Coordinates of C-alpha atoms in Angstrom, one line a residue:
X11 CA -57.0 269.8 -123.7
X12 CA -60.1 270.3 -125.6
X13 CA -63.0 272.5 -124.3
X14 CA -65.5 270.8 -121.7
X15 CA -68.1 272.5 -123.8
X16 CA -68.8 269.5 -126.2
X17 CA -72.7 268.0 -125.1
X18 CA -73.6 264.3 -126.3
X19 CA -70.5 262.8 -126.3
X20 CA -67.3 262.3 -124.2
X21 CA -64.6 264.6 -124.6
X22 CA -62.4 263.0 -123.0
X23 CA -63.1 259.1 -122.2
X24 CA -60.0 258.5 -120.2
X25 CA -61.3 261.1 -117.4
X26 CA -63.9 257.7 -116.9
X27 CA -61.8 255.2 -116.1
X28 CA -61.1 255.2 -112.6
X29 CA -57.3 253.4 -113.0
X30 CA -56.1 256.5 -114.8
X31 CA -58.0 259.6 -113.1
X32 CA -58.1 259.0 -109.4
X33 CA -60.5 261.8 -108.3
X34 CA -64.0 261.3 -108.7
X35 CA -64.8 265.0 -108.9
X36 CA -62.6 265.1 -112.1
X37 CA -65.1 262.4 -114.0
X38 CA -67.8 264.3 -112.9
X39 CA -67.2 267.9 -113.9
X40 CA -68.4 268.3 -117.4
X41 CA -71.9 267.1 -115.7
X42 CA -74.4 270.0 -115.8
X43 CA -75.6 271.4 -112.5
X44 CA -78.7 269.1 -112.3
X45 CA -76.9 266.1 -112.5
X46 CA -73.9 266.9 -110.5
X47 CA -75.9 268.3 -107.6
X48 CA -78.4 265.3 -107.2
X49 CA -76.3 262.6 -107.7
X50 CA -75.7 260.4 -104.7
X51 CA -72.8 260.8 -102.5
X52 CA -69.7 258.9 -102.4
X53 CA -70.1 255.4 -100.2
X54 CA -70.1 255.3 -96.6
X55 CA -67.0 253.0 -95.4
X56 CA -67.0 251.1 -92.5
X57 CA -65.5 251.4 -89.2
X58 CA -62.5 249.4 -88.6
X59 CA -63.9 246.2 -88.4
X60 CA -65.4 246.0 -91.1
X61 CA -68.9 245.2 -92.2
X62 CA -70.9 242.6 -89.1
X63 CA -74.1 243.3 -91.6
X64 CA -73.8 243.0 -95.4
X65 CA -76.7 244.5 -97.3
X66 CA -77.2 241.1 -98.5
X67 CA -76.0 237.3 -98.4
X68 CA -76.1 234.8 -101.2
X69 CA -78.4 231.7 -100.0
X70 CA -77.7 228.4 -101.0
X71 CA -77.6 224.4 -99.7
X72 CA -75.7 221.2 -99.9
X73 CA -77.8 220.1 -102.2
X74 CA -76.9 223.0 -105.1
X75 CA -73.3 222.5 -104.6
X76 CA -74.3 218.4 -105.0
X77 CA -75.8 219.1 -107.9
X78 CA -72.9 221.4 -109.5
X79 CA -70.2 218.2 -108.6
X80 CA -73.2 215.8 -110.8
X81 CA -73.0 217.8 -113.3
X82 CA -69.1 218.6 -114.0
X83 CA -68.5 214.5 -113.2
X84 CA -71.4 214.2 -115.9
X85 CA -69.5 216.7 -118.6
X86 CA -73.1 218.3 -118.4
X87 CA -72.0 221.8 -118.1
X88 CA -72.6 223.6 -121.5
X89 CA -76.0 225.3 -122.2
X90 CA -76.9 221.9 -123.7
X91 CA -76.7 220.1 -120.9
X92 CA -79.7 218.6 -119.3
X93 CA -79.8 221.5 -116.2
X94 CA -80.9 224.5 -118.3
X95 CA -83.8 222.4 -119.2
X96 CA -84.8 221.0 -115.9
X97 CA -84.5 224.6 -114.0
X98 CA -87.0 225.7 -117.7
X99 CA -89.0 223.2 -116.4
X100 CA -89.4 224.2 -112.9
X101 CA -90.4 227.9 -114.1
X102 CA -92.9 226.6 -116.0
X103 CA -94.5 225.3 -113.4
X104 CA -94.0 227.9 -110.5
X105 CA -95.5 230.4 -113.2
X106 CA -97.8 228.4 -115.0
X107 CA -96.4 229.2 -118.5
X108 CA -95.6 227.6 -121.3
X109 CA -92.3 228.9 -122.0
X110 CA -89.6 229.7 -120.0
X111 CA -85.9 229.7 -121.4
X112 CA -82.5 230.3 -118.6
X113 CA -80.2 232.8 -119.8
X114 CA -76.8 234.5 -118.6
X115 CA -78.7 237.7 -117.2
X116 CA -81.6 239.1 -116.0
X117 CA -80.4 242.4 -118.7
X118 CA -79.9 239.5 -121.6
X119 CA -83.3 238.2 -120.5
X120 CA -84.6 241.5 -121.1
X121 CA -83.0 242.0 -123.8
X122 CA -84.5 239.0 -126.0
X123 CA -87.6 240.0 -124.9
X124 CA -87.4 243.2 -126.3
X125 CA -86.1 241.7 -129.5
X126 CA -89.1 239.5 -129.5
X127 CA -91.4 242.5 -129.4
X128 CA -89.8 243.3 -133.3
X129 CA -88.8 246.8 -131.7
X130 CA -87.1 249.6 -134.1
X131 CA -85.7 252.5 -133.8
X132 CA -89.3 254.1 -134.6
X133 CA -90.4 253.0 -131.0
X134 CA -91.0 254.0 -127.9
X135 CA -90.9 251.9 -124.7
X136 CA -92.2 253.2 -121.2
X137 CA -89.9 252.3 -118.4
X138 CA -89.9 253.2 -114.9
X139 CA -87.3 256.4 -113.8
X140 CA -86.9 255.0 -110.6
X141 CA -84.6 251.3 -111.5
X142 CA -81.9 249.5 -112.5
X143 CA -80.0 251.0 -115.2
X144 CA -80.2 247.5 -117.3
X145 CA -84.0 248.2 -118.6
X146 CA -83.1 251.3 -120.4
X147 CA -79.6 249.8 -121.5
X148 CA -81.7 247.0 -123.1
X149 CA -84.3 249.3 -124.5
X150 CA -81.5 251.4 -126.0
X151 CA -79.4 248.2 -126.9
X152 CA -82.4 247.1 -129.7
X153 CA -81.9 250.6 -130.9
X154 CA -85.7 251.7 -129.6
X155 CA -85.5 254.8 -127.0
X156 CA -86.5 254.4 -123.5
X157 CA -89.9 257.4 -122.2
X158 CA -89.0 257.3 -118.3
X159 CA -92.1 257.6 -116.1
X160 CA -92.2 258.7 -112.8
X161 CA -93.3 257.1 -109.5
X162 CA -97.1 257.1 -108.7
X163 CA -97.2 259.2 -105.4
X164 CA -96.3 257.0 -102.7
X165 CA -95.1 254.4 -104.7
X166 CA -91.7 252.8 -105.9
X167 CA -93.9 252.3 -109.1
X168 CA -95.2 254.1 -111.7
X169 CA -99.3 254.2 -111.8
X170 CA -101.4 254.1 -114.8
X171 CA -101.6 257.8 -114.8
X172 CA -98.3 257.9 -114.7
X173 CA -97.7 255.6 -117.5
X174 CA -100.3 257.5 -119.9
X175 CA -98.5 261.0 -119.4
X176 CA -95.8 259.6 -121.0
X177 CA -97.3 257.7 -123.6
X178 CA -96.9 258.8 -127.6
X179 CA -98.6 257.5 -130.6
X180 CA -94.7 255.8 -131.2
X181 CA -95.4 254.2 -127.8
X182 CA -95.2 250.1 -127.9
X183 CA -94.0 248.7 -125.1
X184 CA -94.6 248.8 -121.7
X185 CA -91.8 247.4 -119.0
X186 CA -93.2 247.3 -115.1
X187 CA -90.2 246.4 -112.8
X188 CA -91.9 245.7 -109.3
X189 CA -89.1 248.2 -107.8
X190 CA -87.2 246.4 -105.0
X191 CA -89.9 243.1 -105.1
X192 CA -92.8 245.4 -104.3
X193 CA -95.6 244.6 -106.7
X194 CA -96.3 247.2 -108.8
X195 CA -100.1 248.4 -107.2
X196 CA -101.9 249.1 -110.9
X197 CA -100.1 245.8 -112.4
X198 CA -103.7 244.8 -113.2
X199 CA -105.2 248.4 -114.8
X200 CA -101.9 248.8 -117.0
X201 CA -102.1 244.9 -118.3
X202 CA -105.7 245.9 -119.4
X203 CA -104.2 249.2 -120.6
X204 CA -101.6 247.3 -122.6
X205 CA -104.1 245.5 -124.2
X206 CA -106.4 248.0 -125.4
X207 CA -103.8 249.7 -126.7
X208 CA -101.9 246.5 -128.4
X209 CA -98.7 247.9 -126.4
X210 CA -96.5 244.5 -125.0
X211 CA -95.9 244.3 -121.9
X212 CA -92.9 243.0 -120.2
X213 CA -92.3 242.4 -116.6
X214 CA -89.0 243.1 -115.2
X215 CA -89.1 240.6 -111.9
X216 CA -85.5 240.8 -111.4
X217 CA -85.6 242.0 -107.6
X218 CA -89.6 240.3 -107.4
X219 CA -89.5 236.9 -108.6
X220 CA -91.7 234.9 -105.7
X221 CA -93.7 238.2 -105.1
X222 CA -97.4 238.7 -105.2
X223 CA -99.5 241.2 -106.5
X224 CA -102.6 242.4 -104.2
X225 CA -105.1 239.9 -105.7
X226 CA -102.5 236.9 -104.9
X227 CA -101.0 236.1 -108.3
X228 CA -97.3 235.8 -108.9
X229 CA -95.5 239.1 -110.6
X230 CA -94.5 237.8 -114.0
X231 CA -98.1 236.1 -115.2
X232 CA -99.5 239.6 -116.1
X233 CA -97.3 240.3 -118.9
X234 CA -96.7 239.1 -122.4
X235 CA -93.0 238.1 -121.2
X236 CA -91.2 237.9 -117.8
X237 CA -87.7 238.5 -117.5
X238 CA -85.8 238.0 -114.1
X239 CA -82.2 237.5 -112.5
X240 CA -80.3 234.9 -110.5
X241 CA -77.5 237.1 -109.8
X242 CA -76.0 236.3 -106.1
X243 CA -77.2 239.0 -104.3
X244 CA -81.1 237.8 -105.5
X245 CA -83.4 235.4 -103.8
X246 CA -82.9 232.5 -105.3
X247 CA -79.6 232.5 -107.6
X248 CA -77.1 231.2 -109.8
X249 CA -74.1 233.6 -109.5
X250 CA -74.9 235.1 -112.6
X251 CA -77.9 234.3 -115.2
X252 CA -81.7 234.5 -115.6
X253 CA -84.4 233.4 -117.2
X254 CA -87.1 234.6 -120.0
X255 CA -90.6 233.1 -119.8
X256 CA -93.9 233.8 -122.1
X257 CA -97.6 233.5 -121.8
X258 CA -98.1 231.9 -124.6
X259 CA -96.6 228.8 -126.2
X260 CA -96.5 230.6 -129.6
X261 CA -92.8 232.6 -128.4
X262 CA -91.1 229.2 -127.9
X263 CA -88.9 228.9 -130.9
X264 CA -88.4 232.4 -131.7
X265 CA -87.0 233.4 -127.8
X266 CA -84.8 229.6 -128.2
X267 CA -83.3 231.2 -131.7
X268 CA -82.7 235.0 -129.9
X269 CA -80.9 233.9 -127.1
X270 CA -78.3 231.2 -129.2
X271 CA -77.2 233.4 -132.1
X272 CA -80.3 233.8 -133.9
X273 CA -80.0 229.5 -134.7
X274 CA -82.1 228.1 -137.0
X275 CA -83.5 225.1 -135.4
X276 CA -84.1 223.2 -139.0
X277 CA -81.0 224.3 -140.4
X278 CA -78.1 224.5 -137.8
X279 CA -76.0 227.4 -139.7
X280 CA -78.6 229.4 -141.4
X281 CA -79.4 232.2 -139.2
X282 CA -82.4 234.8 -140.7
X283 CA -81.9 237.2 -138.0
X284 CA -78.8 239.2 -135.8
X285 CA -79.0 238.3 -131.8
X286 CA -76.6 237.5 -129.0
X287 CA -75.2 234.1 -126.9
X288 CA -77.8 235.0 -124.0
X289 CA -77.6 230.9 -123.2
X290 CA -76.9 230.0 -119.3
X291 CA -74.3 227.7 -118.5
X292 CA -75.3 224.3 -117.3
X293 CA -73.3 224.4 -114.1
X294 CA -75.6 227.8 -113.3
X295 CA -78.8 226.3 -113.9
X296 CA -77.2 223.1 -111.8
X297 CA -76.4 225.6 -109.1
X298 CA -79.7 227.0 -108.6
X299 CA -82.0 224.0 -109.6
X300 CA -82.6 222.8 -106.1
X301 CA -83.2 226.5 -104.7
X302 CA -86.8 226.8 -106.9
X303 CA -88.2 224.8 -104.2
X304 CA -87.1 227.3 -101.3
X305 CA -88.6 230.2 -103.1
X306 CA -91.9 230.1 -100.9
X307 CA -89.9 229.6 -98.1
X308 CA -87.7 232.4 -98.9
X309 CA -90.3 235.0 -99.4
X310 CA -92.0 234.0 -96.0
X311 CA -88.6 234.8 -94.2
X312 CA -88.8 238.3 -96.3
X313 CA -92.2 238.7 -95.0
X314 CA -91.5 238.3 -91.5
X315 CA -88.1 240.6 -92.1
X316 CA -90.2 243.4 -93.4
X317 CA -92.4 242.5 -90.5
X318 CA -89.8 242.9 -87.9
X319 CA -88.3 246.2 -89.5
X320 CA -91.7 247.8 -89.8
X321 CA -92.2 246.9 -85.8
X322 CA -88.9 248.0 -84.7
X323 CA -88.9 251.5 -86.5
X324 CA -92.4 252.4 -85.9
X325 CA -91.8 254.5 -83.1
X326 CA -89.0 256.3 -85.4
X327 CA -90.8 259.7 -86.7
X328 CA -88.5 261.0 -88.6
X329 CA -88.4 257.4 -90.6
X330 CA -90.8 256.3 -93.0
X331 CA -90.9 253.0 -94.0
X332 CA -91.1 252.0 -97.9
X333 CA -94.1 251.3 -99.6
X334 CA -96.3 248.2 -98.1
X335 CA -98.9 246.5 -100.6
X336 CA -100.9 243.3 -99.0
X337 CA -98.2 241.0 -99.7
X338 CA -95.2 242.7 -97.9
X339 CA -92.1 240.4 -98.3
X340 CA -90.0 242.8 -100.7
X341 CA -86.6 241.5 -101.9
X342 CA -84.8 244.2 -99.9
X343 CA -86.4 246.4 -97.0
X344 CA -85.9 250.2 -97.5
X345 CA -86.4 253.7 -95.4
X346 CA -86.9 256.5 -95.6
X347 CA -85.6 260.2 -94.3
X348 CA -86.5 263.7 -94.2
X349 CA -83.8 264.9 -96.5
X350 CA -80.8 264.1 -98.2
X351 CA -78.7 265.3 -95.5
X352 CA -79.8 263.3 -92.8
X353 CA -80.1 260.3 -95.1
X354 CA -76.3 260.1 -95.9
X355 CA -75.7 260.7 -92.0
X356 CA -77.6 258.0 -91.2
X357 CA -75.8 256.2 -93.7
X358 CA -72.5 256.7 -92.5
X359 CA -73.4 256.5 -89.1
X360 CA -74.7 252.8 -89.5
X361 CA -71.6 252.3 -91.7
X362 CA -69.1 253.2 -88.5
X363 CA -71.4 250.2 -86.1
X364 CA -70.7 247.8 -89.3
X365 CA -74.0 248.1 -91.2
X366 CA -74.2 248.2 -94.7
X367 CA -76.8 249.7 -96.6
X368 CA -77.5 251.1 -100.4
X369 CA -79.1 254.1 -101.8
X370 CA -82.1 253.8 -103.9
X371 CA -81.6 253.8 -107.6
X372 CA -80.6 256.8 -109.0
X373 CA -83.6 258.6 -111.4
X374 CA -82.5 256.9 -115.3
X375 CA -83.3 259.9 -117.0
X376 CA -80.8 261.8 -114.8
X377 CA -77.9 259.5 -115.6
X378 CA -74.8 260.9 -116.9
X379 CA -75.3 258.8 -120.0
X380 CA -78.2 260.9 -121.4
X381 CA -75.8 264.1 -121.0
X382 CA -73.0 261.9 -123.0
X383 CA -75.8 259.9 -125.2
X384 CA -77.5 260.8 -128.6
X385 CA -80.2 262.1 -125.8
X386 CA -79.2 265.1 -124.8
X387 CA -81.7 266.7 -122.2
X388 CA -83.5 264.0 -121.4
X389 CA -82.2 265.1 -118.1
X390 CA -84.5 268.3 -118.3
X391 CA -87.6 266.2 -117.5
X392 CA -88.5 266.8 -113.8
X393 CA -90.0 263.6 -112.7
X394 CA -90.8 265.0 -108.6
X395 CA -91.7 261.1 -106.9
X396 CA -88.7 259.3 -108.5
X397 CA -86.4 262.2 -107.4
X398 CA -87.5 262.4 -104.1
X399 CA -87.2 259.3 -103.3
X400 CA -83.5 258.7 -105.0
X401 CA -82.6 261.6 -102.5
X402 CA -83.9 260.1 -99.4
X403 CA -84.2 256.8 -99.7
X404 CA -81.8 253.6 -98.4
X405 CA -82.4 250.2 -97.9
X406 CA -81.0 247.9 -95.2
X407 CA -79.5 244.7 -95.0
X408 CA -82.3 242.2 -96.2
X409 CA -81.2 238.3 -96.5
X410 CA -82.1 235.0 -95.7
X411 CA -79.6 234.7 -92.7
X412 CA -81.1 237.3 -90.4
X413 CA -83.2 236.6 -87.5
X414 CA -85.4 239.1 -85.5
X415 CA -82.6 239.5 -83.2
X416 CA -80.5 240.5 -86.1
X417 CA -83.2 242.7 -87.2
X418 CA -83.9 244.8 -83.6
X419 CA -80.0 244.8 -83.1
X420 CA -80.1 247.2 -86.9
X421 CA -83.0 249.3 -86.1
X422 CA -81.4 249.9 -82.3
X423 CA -78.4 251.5 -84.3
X424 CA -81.0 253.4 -86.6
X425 CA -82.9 255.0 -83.3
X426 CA -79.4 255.4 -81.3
X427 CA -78.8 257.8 -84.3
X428 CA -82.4 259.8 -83.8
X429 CA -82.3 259.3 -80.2
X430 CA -78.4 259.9 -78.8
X431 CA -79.5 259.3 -75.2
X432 CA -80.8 255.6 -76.6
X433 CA -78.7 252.7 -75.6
X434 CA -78.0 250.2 -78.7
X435 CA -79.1 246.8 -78.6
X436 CA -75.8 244.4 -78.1
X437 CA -74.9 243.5 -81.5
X438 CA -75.6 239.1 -81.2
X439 CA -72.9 238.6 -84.1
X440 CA -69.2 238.4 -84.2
X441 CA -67.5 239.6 -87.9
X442 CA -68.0 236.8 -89.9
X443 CA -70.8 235.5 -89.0
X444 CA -73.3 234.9 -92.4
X445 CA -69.8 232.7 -93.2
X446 CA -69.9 230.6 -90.2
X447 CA -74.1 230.1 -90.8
X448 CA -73.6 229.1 -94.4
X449 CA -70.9 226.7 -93.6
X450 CA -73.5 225.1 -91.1
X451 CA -75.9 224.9 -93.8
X452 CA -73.8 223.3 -96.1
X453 CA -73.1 220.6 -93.2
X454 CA -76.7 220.5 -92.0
X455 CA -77.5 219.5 -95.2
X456 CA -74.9 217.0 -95.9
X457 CA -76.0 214.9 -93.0

């Protein structure tokens, strides 16, 4: 076998394909020391009955799956169908843009965004450290390189001054994520920054669509686009897809051509520029039509979850609760601990009472990819917040189904953990339960 010496490629790729190696610890031992010692540990399972609290629920009515039985008895169920433009429509107006265009992802969203800021390999884009993989993937994907910035202290964003330490005179875009649907605090100082320094700026809203910044607006109106997601485990959603909206009207027709092949729309087979099929499916946009409506709904059940979390685990010292700007109702709520230690403890011990719960995102400029990539030591940055936090930090089952009951029964579990003479809360569901409350939904609904 060829020496594990080789740095910026793999030397083996089959070592990475779970099906053929079956120890982790074998796909991970080329990784240098600073990788291999922060990276999160292997998922808690749960106890034998499996999970009573899933991390998070898909959320949708009768009138969705109505809408999905219209539109396959209507053959409307390509991109051209009728749906992609009347979900368009409704993001329009809850953003009060111009332009809005449904695609297959929140990353192919991103991506033709990107591809509409004429990025080149010359470029540099800021992104945030501290979020999904996707938004450097995309950055990378139009051949520009991603400049990751840390957290501003106390934040699950990066701050202004976080964003100019980074910054190079190759610097030209700017993406601001609103980490886990908390709205990013300088949103406002870093659009102004953006357009002093004729940088674009894209909002990532993925896990923040509904959110609102601290002077009231929505997340997504500050930037020059908006991408976000309608995957299932998001607040409103379509399974899979997304959408890509723009300030100004002028973006219209190029964003139409990126995400349908680069189509010319005077010419149908005369293309004048490379791009992907980033189109959503009609019976997707169907789907999640009716849910835009709910959306203020939605986020007023997240506000009262993160209300009831916040509550339950004040009296939990050794917990601190995530970041809270003036309109708490983050997409998922998430905690806290000391150290790493006690953080995986605390996950597994939730994990045996059937409570699922997820890490934060591990730090992008410490993935394994930038050992592997044309990169190689991006992984020597030290950026302290976002590191921190990726070694601490877990969020806990946030979805539209649970109640306050649901909500003390969690944190009970979190203090019996802290506090072993603590009694538990009864837990008020039986396995199965988010099943049983959807199927009544559907039926409500239908009546």
């Amino acid at each position: 076998m060829q020496e594990a010496t080789t740095v910026g490629r793999m030397w083996n790729p089959s070592l990475y394909i779970g099906s053929i190696v079956q120890d982790p610890q074998d796909r991970v031992a080329i990784l240098p020391p600073r990788i291999k010692e922060s990276m999160p540990s292997p998922e808690p399972k749960p106890g034998e009955a499996g999970w009573l609290y899933r991390v998070l629920e898909p959320w949708y009515s009768r009138e969705c799956v109505d809408n999905v039985m219209q539109a396959m008895l209507g053959g409307q169920i390509s991109s051209g169908a009728a749906w992609p433009r009347r979900f368009a429509e409704q993001i329009c107006q809850l953003y009060g843009v111009p332009v809005a265009l449904p695609t297959s992802s929140g990353a192919s969203a991103l991506h033709v965004a990107l591809l509409a800021c004429d990025l080149g390999p010359q470029d540099h884009v800021l992104v945030p450290a501290l979020t999904m993989v996707a938004v450097a993937n995309m950055v990378k994907m139009v051949g520009s390189r991603p400049l990751y910035c840390d957290n501003a202290p106390g934040s699950l964003n990066p701050g202004t001054e976080e964003i100019l330490k980074r910054a190079t005179p190759r610097t030209k875009a700017v993406i601001v994520c609103h980490t886990y649907g908390v709205a990013c605090r300088d949103i406002e100082a870093i659009a102004e920054l953006c357009r002093d320094r004729g940088w674009w700026l894209v909002e990532d809203i993925c896990e923040a669509m509904g959110t609102r910044a601290d002077n009231g607006k929505l997340v997504g109106t500050f930037g020059d686009f908006a991408v976000s997601s309608l995957y299932a485990n998001k607040q409103i959603t379509a399974g899979d897809g997304g959408w890509v909206h723009a300030r100004e009207k002028k973006h219209h027709d190029r964003l139409k051509s990126l995400i349908n092949h680069g189509f010319d729309p005077a010419y149908h087979f005369l293309h004048f520029e490379t791009a992907p099929n980033a189109k959503m499916n009609g019976l997707g946009a169907a789907f999640v039509c009716s849910q835009v409506k709910e959306l203020p709904g939605i986020m007023q059940h997240r506000g009262h979850l993160a209300a009831w979390y916040r509550e339950q685990l004040s009296d939990v010292p050794e917990l601190r609760c995530m970041e809270q700007r003036q309109n708490d109702s983050p997409w998922v709520f998430g905690v806290e601990t000391r150290d790493r230690k006690t953080r995986d403890a605390l996950r597994d011990h939730l994990a045996l009472h059937g409570i699922e719960t997820r890490n934060y995102f591990y730090p992008l400029h410490l993935e394994p990819v930038n050992f592997y990539g044309n990169d190689v030591g991006v992984y020597d940055i030290v950026l302290p917040v976002a590191e921190a936090l990726a070694q601490v930090g877990f969020y806990l089952p946030t979805h539209s189904f649970l109640e306050r009951q649901d909500v003390i029964y969690i944190c009970s579990r979190v203090k019996s953990f802290y506090q072993s003479a603590t009694e538990a809360t009864p837990a008020p569901r039986s396995l199965g339960w988010a099943d049983v409350e959807r199927s009544k939904l559907l039926e409500r609904d239908e009546q």
